[in-house]
Each structure stands twice: as structure tokens, then as C-alpha cells.
Short mmCIF file of N, CA and C in Angstrom, two decimals:
data_model
loop_
_atom_site.label_atom_id
_atom_site.label_comp_id
_atom_site.label_asym_id
_atom_site.label_seq_id
_atom_site.Cartn_x
_atom_site.Cartn_y
_atom_site.Cartn_z
N MET A 1 -10.86 -20.20 9.54
CA MET A 1 -10.91 -18.96 10.29
C MET A 1 -9.67 -18.97 11.32
N ASN A 2 -9.05 -17.82 11.42
CA ASN A 2 -8.00 -17.74 12.33
C ASN A 2 -8.47 -17.03 13.64
N PRO A 3 -7.69 -17.05 14.77
CA PRO A 3 -8.01 -16.40 15.96
C PRO A 3 -8.63 -14.96 16.02
N HIS A 4 -8.32 -14.24 14.89
CA HIS A 4 -8.62 -12.80 14.73
C HIS A 4 -10.13 -12.82 14.28
N GLY A 5 -10.71 -14.02 13.87
CA GLY A 5 -11.96 -13.90 13.47
C GLY A 5 -12.20 -13.68 11.97
N TYR A 6 -11.21 -13.51 11.24
CA TYR A 6 -11.08 -13.27 9.84
C TYR A 6 -10.66 -14.55 9.17
N GLU A 7 -10.88 -14.65 7.85
CA GLU A 7 -10.21 -15.67 7.01
C GLU A 7 -8.77 -15.25 6.85
N GLU A 8 -7.98 -16.20 6.46
CA GLU A 8 -6.69 -15.89 6.40
C GLU A 8 -6.47 -14.70 5.14
N VAL A 9 -5.31 -14.24 5.03
CA VAL A 9 -5.01 -13.08 3.91
C VAL A 9 -5.45 -13.77 2.65
N THR A 10 -5.91 -12.93 1.81
CA THR A 10 -6.24 -13.20 0.42
C THR A 10 -5.73 -12.37 -0.53
N VAL A 11 -5.11 -12.89 -1.56
CA VAL A 11 -4.49 -12.10 -2.60
C VAL A 11 -5.38 -12.31 -3.97
N GLU A 12 -5.85 -11.42 -4.64
CA GLU A 12 -6.58 -11.70 -5.78
C GLU A 12 -6.37 -10.38 -6.72
N GLN A 13 -7.08 -10.40 -7.95
CA GLN A 13 -6.96 -9.41 -8.85
C GLN A 13 -7.77 -8.14 -8.41
N VAL A 14 -7.16 -7.04 -8.72
CA VAL A 14 -7.80 -5.75 -8.43
C VAL A 14 -8.86 -5.47 -9.45
N ASP A 15 -9.91 -4.78 -9.11
CA ASP A 15 -11.20 -4.61 -9.82
C ASP A 15 -10.74 -3.58 -10.88
N GLN A 16 -10.83 -4.02 -12.15
CA GLN A 16 -10.67 -3.15 -13.26
C GLN A 16 -11.21 -1.93 -13.39
N ARG A 17 -12.55 -1.98 -13.03
CA ARG A 17 -13.41 -0.73 -12.97
C ARG A 17 -12.71 0.40 -12.17
N TRP A 18 -12.19 0.02 -11.01
CA TRP A 18 -11.58 0.93 -10.10
C TRP A 18 -10.43 1.52 -10.70
N LEU A 19 -9.58 0.71 -11.30
CA LEU A 19 -8.34 1.14 -11.98
C LEU A 19 -8.80 2.04 -13.01
N ASP A 20 -9.59 1.84 -13.87
CA ASP A 20 -9.95 2.69 -15.02
C ASP A 20 -10.43 4.00 -14.48
N ILE A 21 -10.95 4.23 -13.36
CA ILE A 21 -11.44 5.36 -12.83
C ILE A 21 -10.01 6.24 -12.09
N VAL A 22 -9.41 5.56 -11.64
CA VAL A 22 -8.31 6.05 -10.60
C VAL A 22 -7.10 6.42 -11.43
N LEU A 23 -6.65 5.51 -12.23
CA LEU A 23 -5.29 5.66 -13.06
C LEU A 23 -5.11 6.72 -13.79
N PRO A 24 -6.08 7.30 -14.46
CA PRO A 24 -6.06 8.50 -15.16
C PRO A 24 -5.69 9.67 -14.49
N LEU A 25 -5.69 9.71 -13.09
CA LEU A 25 -5.50 10.84 -12.16
C LEU A 25 -3.95 10.80 -11.68
N VAL A 26 -3.24 9.50 -11.95
CA VAL A 26 -1.86 9.41 -11.52
C VAL A 26 -0.97 10.20 -12.23
N GLN A 27 -0.07 10.90 -11.86
CA GLN A 27 0.96 11.78 -12.60
C GLN A 27 1.72 10.76 -13.45
N SER A 28 2.23 11.40 -14.59
CA SER A 28 3.31 10.65 -15.38
C SER A 28 4.66 10.31 -14.85
N GLU A 29 5.12 11.16 -14.02
CA GLU A 29 6.27 10.96 -13.28
C GLU A 29 5.91 10.44 -11.97
N LEU A 30 6.18 9.04 -11.73
CA LEU A 30 5.90 8.56 -10.44
C LEU A 30 6.97 8.69 -9.31
N PRO A 31 6.32 9.08 -8.04
CA PRO A 31 7.15 9.04 -6.93
C PRO A 31 7.48 7.67 -6.42
N THR A 32 8.13 7.54 -5.32
CA THR A 32 8.42 6.16 -4.82
C THR A 32 6.95 5.52 -4.54
N LEU A 33 6.00 6.18 -3.81
CA LEU A 33 4.77 5.77 -3.30
C LEU A 33 3.76 6.81 -3.74
N THR A 34 2.63 6.24 -4.33
CA THR A 34 1.40 7.04 -4.63
C THR A 34 0.33 6.43 -3.95
N LEU A 35 -0.37 7.22 -3.13
CA LEU A 35 -1.55 6.79 -2.39
C LEU A 35 -2.83 7.03 -3.29
N LEU A 36 -3.41 5.94 -3.20
CA LEU A 36 -4.77 6.04 -4.32
C LEU A 36 -5.97 6.03 -3.46
N PRO A 37 -7.01 6.63 -3.98
CA PRO A 37 -8.27 6.81 -3.30
C PRO A 37 -9.13 5.47 -3.30
N GLN A 38 -10.05 5.50 -2.22
CA GLN A 38 -11.09 4.42 -2.31
C GLN A 38 -11.86 4.61 -3.45
N ARG A 39 -12.24 5.71 -3.74
CA ARG A 39 -13.24 6.00 -4.85
C ARG A 39 -13.20 7.43 -5.15
N ILE A 40 -13.90 7.89 -6.05
CA ILE A 40 -14.14 9.21 -6.53
C ILE A 40 -15.58 9.77 -6.51
N GLU A 41 -16.03 10.76 -5.90
CA GLU A 41 -17.22 11.17 -5.87
C GLU A 41 -17.32 12.68 -6.25
N ASN A 42 -18.27 13.07 -7.19
CA ASN A 42 -18.38 14.39 -7.65
C ASN A 42 -16.95 15.18 -7.92
N GLY A 43 -16.07 14.49 -8.54
CA GLY A 43 -14.89 14.92 -8.81
C GLY A 43 -13.86 14.97 -7.80
N ALA A 44 -14.13 14.51 -6.53
CA ALA A 44 -13.10 14.53 -5.33
C ALA A 44 -12.70 13.03 -5.09
N THR A 45 -11.42 12.99 -4.81
CA THR A 45 -10.98 11.73 -4.39
C THR A 45 -11.21 11.57 -2.98
N ILE A 46 -11.69 10.30 -2.51
CA ILE A 46 -12.05 10.01 -1.12
C ILE A 46 -11.12 8.85 -0.53
N TYR A 47 -10.51 9.41 0.53
CA TYR A 47 -9.48 8.55 1.27
C TYR A 47 -10.00 8.34 2.77
N ASP A 48 -9.65 7.26 3.45
CA ASP A 48 -9.95 6.95 4.73
C ASP A 48 -9.22 8.06 5.70
N ALA A 49 -9.77 8.61 6.56
CA ALA A 49 -9.28 9.77 7.35
C ALA A 49 -8.06 9.21 8.22
N GLN A 50 -7.74 8.04 8.35
CA GLN A 50 -6.51 7.57 9.08
C GLN A 50 -5.36 7.72 8.06
N LEU A 51 -5.52 8.15 6.81
CA LEU A 51 -4.37 8.42 5.92
C LEU A 51 -4.19 10.02 5.80
N LEU A 52 -4.82 10.77 6.61
CA LEU A 52 -4.95 12.18 6.38
C LEU A 52 -3.42 12.79 6.36
N HIS A 53 -2.55 12.34 7.17
CA HIS A 53 -1.18 12.86 7.22
C HIS A 53 -0.22 11.79 6.59
N ALA A 54 -0.62 10.86 5.91
CA ALA A 54 0.47 9.72 5.43
C ALA A 54 1.38 10.30 4.53
N ALA A 55 1.00 10.92 3.51
CA ALA A 55 2.14 11.34 2.54
C ALA A 55 2.95 12.46 3.11
N LYS A 56 2.54 13.24 3.91
CA LYS A 56 3.25 14.24 4.53
C LYS A 56 4.33 13.55 5.56
N THR A 57 3.84 12.58 6.32
CA THR A 57 4.72 11.86 7.23
C THR A 57 5.65 11.08 6.60
N LEU A 58 5.38 10.54 5.49
CA LEU A 58 6.26 9.60 4.69
C LEU A 58 7.37 10.61 3.94
N ARG A 59 6.98 11.79 3.49
CA ARG A 59 7.96 12.68 2.90
C ARG A 59 8.92 13.23 4.06
N ALA A 60 8.33 13.51 5.15
CA ALA A 60 9.14 13.95 6.46
C ALA A 60 10.26 12.83 6.74
N ASN A 61 9.87 11.65 6.37
CA ASN A 61 10.84 10.60 6.80
C ASN A 61 11.62 10.10 5.53
N GLY A 62 11.69 10.87 4.47
CA GLY A 62 12.56 10.69 3.43
C GLY A 62 11.92 9.81 2.30
N VAL A 63 10.61 9.45 2.27
CA VAL A 63 10.05 8.61 1.35
C VAL A 63 9.23 9.74 0.32
N ASP A 64 9.58 9.68 -0.89
CA ASP A 64 8.91 10.43 -2.10
C ASP A 64 7.49 9.90 -2.21
N ALA A 65 6.35 10.55 -1.65
CA ALA A 65 5.07 10.01 -1.63
C ALA A 65 4.22 11.22 -1.93
N GLN A 66 2.88 10.71 -2.52
CA GLN A 66 1.95 11.83 -2.93
C GLN A 66 0.61 11.14 -2.69
N PHE A 67 -0.47 12.08 -2.63
CA PHE A 67 -1.85 11.56 -2.80
C PHE A 67 -2.20 11.96 -4.25
N VAL A 68 -3.23 11.21 -4.75
CA VAL A 68 -3.80 11.54 -6.06
C VAL A 68 -5.00 12.42 -5.70
N SER A 69 -5.15 13.63 -6.37
CA SER A 69 -6.28 14.36 -6.22
C SER A 69 -7.20 14.40 -7.35
N GLY A 70 -8.52 14.58 -7.22
CA GLY A 70 -9.39 14.78 -8.26
C GLY A 70 -9.51 16.12 -8.55
N GLU A 71 -10.37 16.49 -9.70
CA GLU A 71 -10.55 17.94 -10.05
C GLU A 71 -11.14 18.68 -9.07
N ARG A 72 -11.87 18.24 -8.12
CA ARG A 72 -12.44 18.86 -7.02
C ARG A 72 -11.67 18.65 -5.72
N GLY A 73 -10.35 18.32 -5.61
CA GLY A 73 -9.58 18.06 -4.52
C GLY A 73 -9.72 16.66 -4.01
N ARG A 74 -9.38 16.51 -2.68
CA ARG A 74 -9.46 15.13 -2.13
C ARG A 74 -10.28 15.40 -0.73
N LEU A 75 -10.91 14.33 -0.25
CA LEU A 75 -11.85 14.46 0.93
C LEU A 75 -11.24 13.10 1.72
N TYR A 76 -11.57 13.15 3.05
CA TYR A 76 -11.04 12.15 3.98
C TYR A 76 -12.41 11.69 4.89
N GLN A 77 -12.60 10.42 4.71
CA GLN A 77 -13.79 10.01 5.52
C GLN A 77 -13.50 9.10 6.58
N SER A 78 -14.15 9.36 7.75
CA SER A 78 -13.90 8.60 9.01
C SER A 78 -14.81 7.40 8.93
N ASN A 79 -14.34 6.29 9.54
CA ASN A 79 -15.19 5.06 9.73
C ASN A 79 -15.32 4.86 11.25
N PHE A 80 -16.44 4.93 11.77
CA PHE A 80 -16.45 4.70 13.24
C PHE A 80 -16.72 3.36 13.73
N SER A 81 -16.92 2.32 12.62
CA SER A 81 -17.19 1.06 13.06
C SER A 81 -16.00 0.26 13.55
N ALA A 82 -16.05 -0.35 14.68
CA ALA A 82 -14.91 -1.08 15.08
C ALA A 82 -14.58 -2.27 14.40
N THR A 83 -15.58 -2.63 13.44
CA THR A 83 -15.31 -3.87 12.60
C THR A 83 -14.95 -3.52 11.19
N GLY A 84 -15.08 -2.24 10.85
CA GLY A 84 -14.95 -1.71 9.47
C GLY A 84 -13.30 -1.94 8.96
N ALA A 85 -13.33 -2.12 7.83
CA ALA A 85 -11.93 -2.36 7.07
C ALA A 85 -11.46 -1.03 6.69
N LEU A 86 -10.01 -1.02 6.78
CA LEU A 86 -9.21 0.18 6.26
C LEU A 86 -9.13 -0.24 4.73
N LEU A 87 -9.71 0.71 3.96
CA LEU A 87 -9.53 0.54 2.60
C LEU A 87 -8.44 1.42 1.99
N LEU A 88 -7.45 1.04 1.19
CA LEU A 88 -6.54 1.90 0.67
C LEU A 88 -5.96 1.31 -0.67
N GLY A 89 -5.38 2.28 -1.50
CA GLY A 89 -4.77 1.89 -2.67
C GLY A 89 -3.33 2.64 -2.55
N VAL A 90 -2.43 1.86 -3.19
CA VAL A 90 -1.19 2.19 -3.16
C VAL A 90 -0.39 1.82 -4.49
N LEU A 91 0.33 2.57 -5.22
CA LEU A 91 1.28 2.38 -6.28
C LEU A 91 2.70 2.62 -5.83
N LEU A 92 3.41 1.48 -5.98
CA LEU A 92 4.74 1.44 -5.47
C LEU A 92 5.62 1.49 -6.77
N ASN A 93 6.37 2.53 -6.96
CA ASN A 93 7.50 2.51 -8.07
C ASN A 93 8.62 1.89 -7.79
N LEU A 94 8.80 0.67 -8.16
CA LEU A 94 9.97 -0.14 -7.85
C LEU A 94 11.26 0.27 -8.65
N ALA A 95 11.11 1.08 -9.64
CA ALA A 95 12.22 1.78 -10.32
C ALA A 95 13.04 2.79 -9.50
N SER A 96 12.25 3.28 -8.25
CA SER A 96 12.87 4.08 -7.34
C SER A 96 13.88 3.37 -6.45
N SER A 97 14.91 3.97 -6.13
CA SER A 97 16.11 3.29 -5.22
C SER A 97 15.54 3.17 -3.87
N ALA A 98 14.34 3.94 -3.54
CA ALA A 98 13.79 4.03 -2.13
C ALA A 98 12.61 3.06 -2.05
N ALA A 99 12.32 2.22 -2.88
CA ALA A 99 11.09 1.49 -2.94
C ALA A 99 10.93 0.69 -1.63
N TRP A 100 11.99 -0.29 -1.37
CA TRP A 100 11.93 -1.13 -0.26
C TRP A 100 11.68 -0.08 1.00
N ASP A 101 12.62 0.77 1.16
CA ASP A 101 12.56 1.63 2.41
C ASP A 101 11.09 2.31 2.53
N GLY A 102 10.49 2.78 1.25
CA GLY A 102 9.38 3.24 1.28
C GLY A 102 8.04 2.45 1.83
N ILE A 103 8.30 1.36 1.41
CA ILE A 103 7.04 0.25 1.66
C ILE A 103 7.23 -0.06 3.08
N LYS A 104 8.56 -0.34 3.68
CA LYS A 104 8.67 -0.82 4.94
C LYS A 104 8.19 0.29 5.94
N TYR A 105 8.58 1.57 5.59
CA TYR A 105 8.03 2.71 6.48
C TYR A 105 6.52 2.85 6.35
N PHE A 106 5.98 2.64 5.24
CA PHE A 106 4.66 2.94 4.97
C PHE A 106 3.75 1.63 5.88
N THR A 107 4.24 0.37 5.69
CA THR A 107 3.64 -0.49 6.60
C THR A 107 3.63 -0.38 8.03
N SER A 108 5.01 -0.03 8.50
CA SER A 108 5.17 0.28 9.91
C SER A 108 4.35 1.33 10.29
N MET A 109 4.15 2.47 9.70
CA MET A 109 3.40 3.69 9.94
C MET A 109 1.87 3.17 10.06
N LEU A 110 1.34 2.43 9.23
CA LEU A 110 0.14 1.80 9.31
C LEU A 110 -0.06 1.01 10.53
N ARG A 111 0.78 0.09 10.73
CA ARG A 111 0.77 -0.79 11.95
C ARG A 111 0.48 0.03 13.33
N THR A 112 1.54 1.01 13.37
CA THR A 112 1.41 1.87 14.51
C THR A 112 -0.02 2.73 14.58
N GLN A 113 -0.39 3.26 13.53
CA GLN A 113 -1.57 4.00 13.56
C GLN A 113 -2.73 3.07 13.87
N LEU A 114 -2.82 1.97 13.39
CA LEU A 114 -4.00 1.00 13.63
C LEU A 114 -3.96 0.52 14.98
N LYS A 115 -2.87 0.44 15.66
CA LYS A 115 -2.78 0.01 16.99
C LYS A 115 -3.23 1.10 17.90
N THR A 116 -3.01 2.25 17.67
CA THR A 116 -3.37 3.31 18.52
C THR A 116 -4.83 4.01 18.22
N SER A 117 -5.52 3.64 17.05
CA SER A 117 -6.77 4.05 16.75
C SER A 117 -7.82 3.10 16.87
N ARG A 118 -7.43 1.81 16.59
CA ARG A 118 -8.48 0.61 16.58
C ARG A 118 -7.64 -0.54 16.92
N ALA A 119 -8.51 -1.71 17.04
CA ALA A 119 -7.82 -2.94 17.40
C ALA A 119 -6.82 -3.40 16.16
N SER A 120 -5.69 -3.96 16.77
CA SER A 120 -4.66 -4.27 15.71
C SER A 120 -5.07 -5.43 14.79
N THR A 121 -6.18 -6.10 15.16
CA THR A 121 -6.75 -7.31 14.29
C THR A 121 -7.63 -6.68 13.24
N GLN A 122 -7.80 -5.39 12.99
CA GLN A 122 -8.66 -4.64 12.04
C GLN A 122 -8.29 -5.34 10.74
N LYS A 123 -9.32 -5.43 9.94
CA LYS A 123 -9.30 -5.92 8.46
C LYS A 123 -8.74 -4.80 7.64
N VAL A 124 -7.76 -5.04 6.84
CA VAL A 124 -7.37 -4.14 5.71
C VAL A 124 -7.71 -4.56 4.36
N VAL A 125 -7.84 -3.75 3.44
CA VAL A 125 -8.01 -4.19 2.03
C VAL A 125 -7.01 -3.25 1.22
N ILE A 126 -6.02 -3.72 0.67
CA ILE A 126 -5.11 -2.88 0.01
C ILE A 126 -4.98 -3.26 -1.44
N ALA A 127 -5.29 -2.40 -2.41
CA ALA A 127 -5.10 -2.48 -3.84
C ALA A 127 -3.81 -2.01 -4.09
N MET A 128 -2.81 -2.86 -4.55
CA MET A 128 -1.38 -2.37 -4.59
C MET A 128 -0.96 -2.75 -5.96
N GLY A 129 -0.44 -1.76 -6.54
CA GLY A 129 0.30 -1.84 -7.78
C GLY A 129 1.73 -1.67 -7.73
N ILE A 130 2.52 -2.62 -8.46
CA ILE A 130 3.99 -2.40 -8.24
C ILE A 130 4.47 -2.20 -9.74
N THR A 131 5.02 -0.92 -10.04
CA THR A 131 5.50 -0.75 -11.41
C THR A 131 6.92 -0.95 -11.37
N LYS A 132 7.50 -1.51 -12.39
CA LYS A 132 8.94 -1.79 -12.65
C LYS A 132 9.59 -0.67 -13.35
N ASN A 133 8.91 0.04 -13.91
CA ASN A 133 9.35 1.22 -14.89
C ASN A 133 8.89 2.44 -14.35
N ALA A 134 9.73 3.62 -14.29
CA ALA A 134 9.50 4.85 -13.76
C ALA A 134 8.33 5.42 -14.66
N ASP A 135 7.95 5.10 -15.97
CA ASP A 135 6.76 5.63 -16.55
C ASP A 135 5.37 5.02 -16.11
N GLY A 136 5.53 3.95 -15.31
CA GLY A 136 4.21 3.15 -14.98
C GLY A 136 3.99 2.09 -15.74
N SER A 137 4.74 1.82 -16.70
CA SER A 137 4.25 0.63 -17.56
C SER A 137 4.80 -0.55 -16.90
N SER A 138 4.34 -1.64 -17.28
CA SER A 138 4.70 -2.93 -16.56
C SER A 138 4.33 -2.98 -15.07
N THR A 139 3.07 -2.68 -14.83
CA THR A 139 2.61 -2.66 -13.43
C THR A 139 1.86 -3.88 -13.16
N THR A 140 1.96 -4.54 -11.96
CA THR A 140 1.35 -5.69 -11.65
C THR A 140 0.44 -5.20 -10.39
N TRP A 141 -0.94 -5.53 -10.46
CA TRP A 141 -1.82 -5.16 -9.55
C TRP A 141 -2.46 -6.31 -8.77
N GLN A 142 -2.48 -6.11 -7.47
CA GLN A 142 -3.12 -7.14 -6.57
C GLN A 142 -3.77 -6.58 -5.49
N ARG A 143 -4.76 -7.40 -5.12
CA ARG A 143 -5.58 -6.93 -3.90
C ARG A 143 -5.39 -7.72 -2.73
N ILE A 144 -4.92 -7.17 -1.76
CA ILE A 144 -4.56 -7.97 -0.46
C ILE A 144 -5.57 -7.58 0.55
N GLU A 145 -6.13 -8.74 1.24
CA GLU A 145 -7.26 -8.56 2.21
C GLU A 145 -7.05 -9.42 3.52
N GLY A 146 -7.29 -9.01 4.64
CA GLY A 146 -7.16 -9.81 5.67
C GLY A 146 -6.92 -8.97 6.94
N PRO A 147 -6.51 -9.75 8.13
CA PRO A 147 -6.20 -8.94 9.27
C PRO A 147 -4.87 -8.02 9.10
N ALA A 148 -5.05 -6.88 9.71
CA ALA A 148 -3.92 -5.86 9.42
C ALA A 148 -2.64 -6.32 9.52
N ASP A 149 -2.11 -6.87 10.48
CA ASP A 149 -0.80 -7.47 10.62
C ASP A 149 -0.35 -8.34 9.64
N LEU A 150 -1.34 -9.45 9.37
CA LEU A 150 -0.98 -10.35 8.48
C LEU A 150 -1.05 -9.88 6.97
N ALA A 151 -1.87 -9.03 6.76
CA ALA A 151 -1.92 -8.34 5.34
C ALA A 151 -0.87 -7.52 5.12
N LEU A 152 -0.33 -6.78 6.06
CA LEU A 152 0.75 -5.93 5.91
C LEU A 152 2.15 -6.72 5.79
N GLU A 153 2.28 -7.89 6.44
CA GLU A 153 3.22 -8.81 6.20
C GLU A 153 3.30 -9.30 4.73
N ARG A 154 2.06 -9.63 4.23
CA ARG A 154 1.91 -10.16 2.75
C ARG A 154 2.42 -9.15 1.81
N VAL A 155 2.05 -7.75 2.07
CA VAL A 155 2.48 -6.74 1.17
C VAL A 155 3.85 -6.68 1.09
N GLU A 156 4.70 -6.82 2.26
CA GLU A 156 6.10 -6.70 2.27
C GLU A 156 6.71 -7.95 1.51
N ALA A 157 6.12 -9.10 1.79
CA ALA A 157 6.56 -10.27 1.00
C ALA A 157 6.31 -10.05 -0.50
N ILE A 158 5.28 -9.49 -0.96
CA ILE A 158 4.93 -9.45 -2.50
C ILE A 158 6.04 -8.32 -2.99
N VAL A 159 6.33 -7.33 -2.22
CA VAL A 159 7.37 -6.28 -2.76
C VAL A 159 8.65 -6.84 -2.72
N ARG A 160 9.04 -7.73 -1.73
CA ARG A 160 10.47 -8.31 -1.68
C ARG A 160 10.58 -9.26 -2.96
N ALA A 161 9.45 -10.09 -3.17
CA ALA A 161 9.51 -10.82 -4.36
C ALA A 161 9.58 -10.23 -5.58
N ALA A 162 8.87 -9.14 -5.96
CA ALA A 162 8.82 -8.31 -6.99
C ALA A 162 10.35 -7.68 -7.19
N ALA A 163 10.94 -7.24 -6.09
CA ALA A 163 12.38 -6.69 -6.21
C ALA A 163 13.45 -7.72 -6.57
N GLU A 164 13.10 -9.09 -6.06
CA GLU A 164 14.05 -10.05 -6.35
C GLU A 164 13.94 -10.39 -7.88
N SER A 165 12.62 -10.30 -8.32
CA SER A 165 12.44 -10.82 -9.76
C SER A 165 12.97 -9.88 -10.86
N SER A 166 13.10 -8.55 -10.37
CA SER A 166 13.65 -7.48 -11.23
C SER A 166 14.94 -6.87 -10.92
N PRO A 167 15.94 -7.67 -10.61
CA PRO A 167 17.22 -7.15 -10.02
C PRO A 167 17.73 -5.96 -11.00
N GLY A 168 18.41 -5.05 -10.35
CA GLY A 168 18.85 -3.98 -11.09
C GLY A 168 17.96 -2.82 -11.56
N ALA A 169 16.74 -2.94 -11.35
CA ALA A 169 15.87 -1.90 -11.67
C ALA A 169 16.01 -0.67 -10.84
N ALA A 170 16.75 0.27 -11.47
CA ALA A 170 17.20 1.60 -10.82
C ALA A 170 17.93 1.24 -9.59
N GLY A 171 18.84 0.31 -9.63
CA GLY A 171 19.63 -0.17 -8.62
C GLY A 171 18.95 -0.75 -7.23
N VAL A 172 17.73 -1.18 -7.37
CA VAL A 172 16.94 -1.69 -6.27
C VAL A 172 17.40 -3.17 -5.95
N ILE A 173 18.02 -3.11 -4.76
CA ILE A 173 18.40 -4.37 -4.28
C ILE A 173 17.48 -4.75 -3.06
N PRO A 174 16.74 -5.80 -3.08
CA PRO A 174 15.94 -6.07 -1.83
C PRO A 174 16.75 -6.42 -0.75
N PRO A 175 16.27 -6.21 0.51
CA PRO A 175 17.07 -6.54 1.66
C PRO A 175 17.42 -7.97 1.84
N PRO A 176 18.49 -8.38 2.53
CA PRO A 176 18.70 -9.70 2.67
C PRO A 176 17.63 -10.50 3.30
N ARG A 177 17.51 -11.64 2.86
CA ARG A 177 16.42 -12.64 3.44
C ARG A 177 16.87 -13.29 4.64
N GLU A 178 16.05 -13.43 5.71
CA GLU A 178 16.36 -14.03 7.00
C GLU A 178 16.45 -15.55 6.61
N THR A 179 17.44 -16.33 7.13
CA THR A 179 17.48 -17.63 6.88
C THR A 179 17.41 -18.44 8.14
N GLY A 180 17.58 -17.87 9.42
CA GLY A 180 17.49 -18.66 10.46
C GLY A 180 17.68 -17.51 11.69
N GLU A 181 17.90 -18.01 12.97
CA GLU A 181 18.02 -17.05 14.11
C GLU A 181 19.41 -16.45 13.85
N GLY A 182 19.36 -15.04 13.83
CA GLY A 182 20.69 -14.34 13.64
C GLY A 182 21.36 -14.34 12.32
N GLU A 183 20.89 -15.23 11.44
CA GLU A 183 21.67 -15.29 10.14
C GLU A 183 20.83 -14.53 9.02
N THR A 184 21.63 -14.14 8.05
CA THR A 184 20.91 -13.59 6.90
C THR A 184 21.59 -14.15 5.65
N ASN A 185 20.81 -14.09 4.57
CA ASN A 185 21.45 -14.61 3.22
C ASN A 185 21.12 -13.41 2.33
N SER A 186 22.31 -12.98 1.80
CA SER A 186 22.15 -11.76 0.80
C SER A 186 22.46 -12.39 -0.53
N ARG A 187 21.97 -11.68 -1.50
CA ARG A 187 22.04 -12.08 -2.87
C ARG A 187 23.55 -11.57 -3.36
N ASP A 188 24.06 -12.31 -4.28
CA ASP A 188 25.40 -12.04 -4.77
C ASP A 188 25.18 -11.54 -6.17
#
């Protein structure tokens, strides 16, 4: 256990039942970032209320992003528990040239929002899919859970590793890795 009162960040498989329900709602042409619902109830997709303006904010800052809507639209649910976890799903299109910028802006936006709305040590559970092809094929899903700051750092590390393992996917070049104080190491 760490000082935040949570176990360290865990990364595991995403529940296939959730994927079977949510993925049919995803459009065939993927934007850079697709926000996925926690669940679907009576034909409506349910999101945490903290994400209410997320897609609009991302688009206003140059990130091609969208929510997934059910046949009866989408709803936002507030969680008033100080110890409650923020649950969210995200599908990142690594074939987009803006993938790295999109995930960095998204994680930064979440950090800021969590610090202003709740304790920054809040637990987050993120079901994240990274697709390497624009049509959504070749998607790797992972469930990242832990204290917000640490979990969001892990999300960024996973995206960086995915970008490095598929160089040239739509021209995606991961940012240089930091090697030490004031130094960076870029890929040639």
C-alpha cells in the first residue's frame, strides 16, 4: 500500500462482456479519441458527470474526440462519494497523427479536473483500447486502476510504448524519451 491509501497501479485485461456491449456502438471511422461509457442502461450510454464537457473541450483544443451514444442518447451520473473511483473508457486511434497530443491533453485535462473537484489521490479505473489501424482492427485493451496521478502516468507510458512499437503508423512519432536532467533521447 502506498501513502495514498491505495494499492499501486494495476494493469490487467478489460472485461470482455463490457467490450461486447460497448464496441458495437463505436463508429467505423475512428477519431483520435473515443470516450466510452461506464455502462449502458435502457439504451442510453452512462458516463461520469466529470466527463460532461470532455469531448467538446478536447475538440476545442484540436483533438478529434467523440462520445459514444446509445439508441436513447447518453446520460451523465454524478458520484458524490469522496472515495468513489472515476470510471471511464477510452479508445485511442494510434493511426491518427494527433494520438500522442490527444492522450497528453486528455490526461492533463483529467488531472486538472480531479484536483479541482475532488482529492488528487482519487482512484481512477480506465479501460483503454489502443488501435493501430484506422478501421479499429488490431486493438489492444487494458484496464488501468490506481490513484489518479499514478494511473494517468501509466496510461501515458502505455501509449508511448505502443507508439514506439508501431513506428510509422500514420506518421506517429512518439515524443523523445527523457534520459536525464535536461537531456532527451530521440529516435532516429
